Amino acid sequence: MAEASTPNLKNARPPRPIADHGAIGNLATMALVALDGTIDFMCWPDFDSPSVFAALLDTDKGGHFILAPEIADARVVQSYVPDTNVLLTHWFGEDSSAEITDLMAGPEELGHGTGRLLRRVRVTRGDVRFKLDCRPRFDYARQRPKVTCSDGHVVFSAPGAPSLRLCAPVEFTIEDDGAVATFTLSNGQTMDFVLDEDGDPVMDARKRDALVHEVIKKWQKWSQRST
């Protein structure tokens, strides 16, 4: 279990030590999730594929996926759902609190495609404003994507790289070859953010709930093989 204070979100790209991360994966690839809610390292769709996010190595050019609550002076704790690779990041503030569940699914759970990253936001107390900033940088940050927005999703594409799609019920704005958004949730409300390949079937709320359950069950079954 890791614990730290929430960095100032106005400080554009704070350094993130490797120790201040949790790891999620689907046995084909993995992503690092920092204590400030940033995915700053991920190769896609495999471990040996070029990186999509690599701000851990170059904060200015590497690419990142920030999803974080704006809670002043919050205490931040990361842990895993028991016996799984499903990561929970909790923010505890004086008047509000929130959590993000991060997981990756593979073809085994999806029944198609290469993989899927799901980030589930939930407010556990008060009203919380969130910031999203998703800026993939393909091919080890050598390519900045073309970004197109439609209702409820944004697509990042570059020559020779898989086109990635981010789906969520928010209003995206294109900024610096990436997508940004802000939104506010109240106590008990949740919102899902799904990053996958453009062309994969879009999941409704019921299927996303089923996917979370399936991934947890898969990891717990996988962990039982260990002695």
mmCIF file of N, CA, C and O in Angstrom, residues 71 91-98 122-128 185-188:
data_model
loop_
_atom_site.group_PDB
_atom_site.id
_atom_site.type_symbol
_atom_site.label_atom_id
_atom_site.label_comp_id
_atom_site.label_asym_id
_atom_site.label_seq_id
_atom_site.Cartn_x
_atom_site.Cartn_y
_atom_site.Cartn_z
ATOM 1 N N ILE A 71 -9.034 17.779 -5.108
ATOM 2 C CA ILE A 71 -9.341 17.798 -3.680
ATOM 3 C C ILE A 71 -8.142 18.390 -2.963
ATOM 4 O O ILE A 71 -7.044 17.820 -2.992
ATOM 5 N N TRP A 91 -8.614 9.190 -2.722
ATOM 6 C CA TRP A 91 -8.278 10.541 -2.283
ATOM 7 C C TRP A 91 -9.187 10.898 -1.103
ATOM 8 O O TRP A 91 -10.423 10.842 -1.233
ATOM 9 N N PHE A 92 -8.597 11.264 0.031
ATOM 10 C CA PHE A 92 -9.363 11.612 1.222
ATOM 11 C C PHE A 92 -9.098 13.075 1.570
ATOM 12 O O PHE A 92 -7.981 13.445 1.958
ATOM 13 N N GLY A 93 -10.132 13.915 1.432
ATOM 14 C CA GLY A 93 -10.023 15.319 1.781
ATOM 15 C C GLY A 93 -10.867 15.646 2.994
ATOM 16 O O GLY A 93 -11.586 14.795 3.533
ATOM 17 N N GLU A 94 -10.796 16.896 3.422
ATOM 18 C CA GLU A 94 -11.538 17.306 4.616
ATOM 19 C C GLU A 94 -13.040 17.267 4.381
ATOM 20 O O GLU A 94 -13.804 16.834 5.260
ATOM 21 N N ASP A 95 -13.495 17.708 3.207
ATOM 22 C CA ASP A 95 -14.930 17.788 2.930
ATOM 23 C C ASP A 95 -15.397 16.836 1.838
ATOM 24 O O ASP A 95 -16.605 16.738 1.583
ATOM 25 N N SER A 96 -14.475 16.157 1.179
ATOM 26 C CA SER A 96 -14.864 15.283 0.073
ATOM 27 C C SER A 96 -13.834 14.171 -0.098
ATOM 28 O O SER A 96 -12.698 14.274 0.379
ATOM 29 N N SER A 97 -14.242 13.128 -0.788
ATOM 30 C CA SER A 97 -13.335 12.017 -1.073
ATOM 31 C C SER A 97 -13.789 11.329 -2.357
ATOM 32 O O SER A 97 -14.955 11.422 -2.760
ATOM 33 N N ALA A 98 -12.864 10.654 -2.999
ATOM 34 C CA ALA A 98 -13.155 9.997 -4.275
ATOM 35 C C ALA A 98 -12.189 8.843 -4.477
ATOM 36 O O ALA A 98 -11.165 8.727 -3.791
ATOM 37 N N ARG A 122 -15.374 7.252 -8.897
ATOM 38 C CA ARG A 122 -16.520 7.251 -7.981
ATOM 39 C C ARG A 122 -16.271 8.259 -6.861
ATOM 40 O O ARG A 122 -15.177 8.312 -6.291
ATOM 41 N N VAL A 123 -17.281 9.075 -6.578
ATOM 42 C CA VAL A 123 -17.209 10.009 -5.464
ATOM 43 C C VAL A 123 -17.809 9.339 -4.235
ATOM 44 O O VAL A 123 -18.922 8.796 -4.289
ATOM 45 N N THR A 124 -17.083 9.352 -3.140
ATOM 46 C CA THR A 124 -17.526 8.688 -1.918
ATOM 47 C C THR A 124 -17.973 9.661 -0.836
ATOM 48 O O THR A 124 -18.526 9.237 0.185
ATOM 49 N N ARG A 125 -17.748 10.975 -1.069
ATOM 50 C CA ARG A 125 -18.222 11.983 -0.112
ATOM 51 C C ARG A 125 -18.165 13.359 -0.756
ATOM 52 O O ARG A 125 -17.174 13.715 -1.387
ATOM 53 N N GLY A 126 -19.234 14.123 -0.600
ATOM 54 C CA GLY A 126 -19.239 15.493 -1.085
ATOM 55 C C GLY A 126 -19.392 15.614 -2.592
ATOM 56 O O GLY A 126 -19.811 14.681 -3.281
ATOM 57 N N ASP A 127 -19.044 16.781 -3.112
ATOM 58 C CA ASP A 127 -19.023 17.064 -4.542
ATOM 59 C C ASP A 127 -17.565 17.248 -4.970
ATOM 60 O O ASP A 127 -16.808 17.962 -4.305
ATOM 61 N N VAL A 128 -17.195 16.610 -6.073
ATOM 62 C CA VAL A 128 -15.788 16.622 -6.487
ATOM 63 C C VAL A 128 -15.685 16.973 -7.971
ATOM 64 O O VAL A 128 -16.387 16.394 -8.807
ATOM 65 N N LEU A 185 -18.823 15.374 -10.078
ATOM 66 C CA LEU A 185 -19.705 14.310 -9.611
ATOM 67 C C LEU A 185 -20.020 14.529 -8.139
ATOM 68 O O LEU A 185 -19.223 15.131 -7.403
ATOM 69 N N SER A 186 -21.163 14.024 -7.726
ATOM 70 C CA SER A 186 -21.591 14.122 -6.335
ATOM 71 C C SER A 186 -21.496 12.762 -5.655
ATOM 72 O O SER A 186 -21.291 11.729 -6.315
ATOM 73 N N ASN A 187 -21.659 12.764 -4.340
ATOM 74 C CA ASN A 187 -21.542 11.550 -3.538
ATOM 75 C C ASN A 187 -22.364 10.407 -4.130
ATOM 76 O O ASN A 187 -23.553 10.544 -4.395
ATOM 77 N N GLY A 188 -21.697 9.263 -4.367
ATOM 78 C CA GLY A 188 -22.357 8.079 -4.890
ATOM 79 C C GLY A 188 -22.360 7.972 -6.395
ATOM 80 O O GLY A 188 -22.665 6.893 -6.936
#
